[in-house]
Amino acid sequence: QVQLVESGGGLVQPGGSLRLSCSASGSIFSVYGMGWYRQAPGKQRESVATITRSGITNYIDSAKGRFTISRDNAKNTVYLQMNSLKPEDTAVYYCNADLLLPSGVRNYWGQGTQVTVSS
């Protein structure tokens, strides 16, 4: 069974840090682009950061200088280091990835992990 499993969310005070992890498991030949998205209550899901297999990154403007996306291709894992967190970063964070499977390339979502920034 192919799946993306996230970890690392939680409650943190403003100015604090969190590190999210997402690992792809199952019958996977390769992992192409990976990314982190978030959805706050009453808002649409938005892309926070993405990274290609070769390491090219892209960030939403509000994340630039505070968040860092990285990946370990040997472990099929993507990370999101979040520093200087603000209350407006509160959301459910979802991992997304394009996976090369025996059946072809498929896009997968993780189950989501809650990040709450509050004093």
XYZ file of C-alpha atoms in Angstrom:
119
model
C 0.000 0.000 0.000
C 1.464 3.324 -1.091
C 1.118 6.162 1.362
C 2.588 9.407 2.606
C 2.975 9.577 6.370
C 3.510 12.936 8.054
C 4.796 13.780 11.510
C 6.032 16.727 13.512
C 3.035 18.990 13.972
C 1.943 20.386 17.287
C 1.397 23.456 19.427
C 4.129 26.089 19.525
C 4.382 29.644 20.800
C 4.853 32.566 18.391
C 8.502 32.801 17.406
C 9.027 29.095 17.933
C 10.051 26.360 15.530
C 8.715 23.066 14.263
C 10.026 20.485 11.821
C 7.606 18.495 9.723
C 8.540 15.217 8.073
C 6.795 13.201 5.382
C 7.866 9.777 4.171
C 6.603 7.877 1.166
C 6.305 4.120 1.562
C 5.135 1.164 -0.496
C 5.976 -0.141 -3.952
C 7.621 3.037 -5.218
C 10.149 3.198 -8.024
C 10.981 6.856 -7.481
C 9.700 10.093 -5.960
C 9.521 13.141 -8.164
C 8.340 16.562 -6.947
C 7.354 16.910 -3.307
C 5.743 19.735 -1.424
C 3.961 21.050 1.624
C 0.534 22.647 1.512
C -1.618 24.078 4.270
C -5.251 24.793 4.889
C -6.490 27.110 7.604
C -10.127 27.058 8.795
C -12.391 28.739 6.256
C -9.594 29.140 3.720
C -8.496 27.338 0.588
C -5.534 24.988 0.614
C -2.373 26.775 -0.482
C 1.087 25.724 -1.503
C 3.704 26.572 1.116
C 6.877 25.113 -0.382
C 7.847 22.672 -3.109
C 11.046 20.891 -4.064
C 12.036 18.993 -7.176
C 13.986 15.757 -7.096
C 17.125 17.715 -7.978
C 16.539 20.149 -5.115
C 15.042 23.209 -6.779
C 12.788 24.913 -4.257
C 9.911 27.344 -4.352
C 8.172 29.135 -1.466
C 5.081 31.147 -0.840
C 6.089 34.745 -0.108
C 5.045 34.549 3.554
C 7.363 31.568 4.109
C 10.495 32.994 2.504
C 13.280 33.488 5.028
C 11.442 31.529 7.729
C 10.740 28.065 6.267
C 13.151 25.645 4.606
C 12.084 22.641 2.566
C 14.538 19.800 2.029
C 14.468 16.156 1.051
C 16.363 12.910 1.436
C 15.902 10.942 -1.777
C 17.411 7.793 -0.257
C 14.667 7.821 2.381
C 11.847 9.122 0.126
C 11.336 11.819 2.741
C 10.655 15.546 2.606
C 11.068 17.964 5.496
C 9.795 21.421 6.326
C 11.754 23.378 8.910
C 9.585 26.219 10.156
C 11.176 29.000 12.208
C 9.840 32.284 13.562
C 6.339 30.879 13.491
C 3.408 33.269 13.562
C -0.232 32.742 14.560
C -1.195 33.077 10.895
C 0.841 29.925 10.169
C -1.779 27.942 12.082
C -3.261 25.353 9.725
C -3.370 21.706 8.813
C -0.226 20.981 6.823
C -0.365 18.383 4.058
C 2.443 16.625 2.259
C 2.100 16.042 -1.482
C 4.236 14.027 -3.867
C 4.378 12.653 -7.388
C 5.312 8.995 -7.114
C 6.525 6.691 -9.863
C 4.751 3.400 -9.267
C 4.620 0.183 -11.331
C 1.365 1.556 -12.747
C 2.835 4.933 -13.673
C 3.121 8.367 -12.040
C 0.498 9.084 -9.408
C -0.058 12.095 -7.130
C -0.537 11.408 -3.436
C -1.526 13.442 -0.377
C -0.669 12.777 3.233
C -3.287 12.703 5.955
C -2.352 16.124 7.305
C -0.762 17.292 10.527
C -2.046 20.149 12.682
C 0.238 23.100 13.376
C -1.033 25.574 15.951
C 0.870 28.745 16.782
C -0.505 30.344 19.910
C 0.591 31.779 23.222
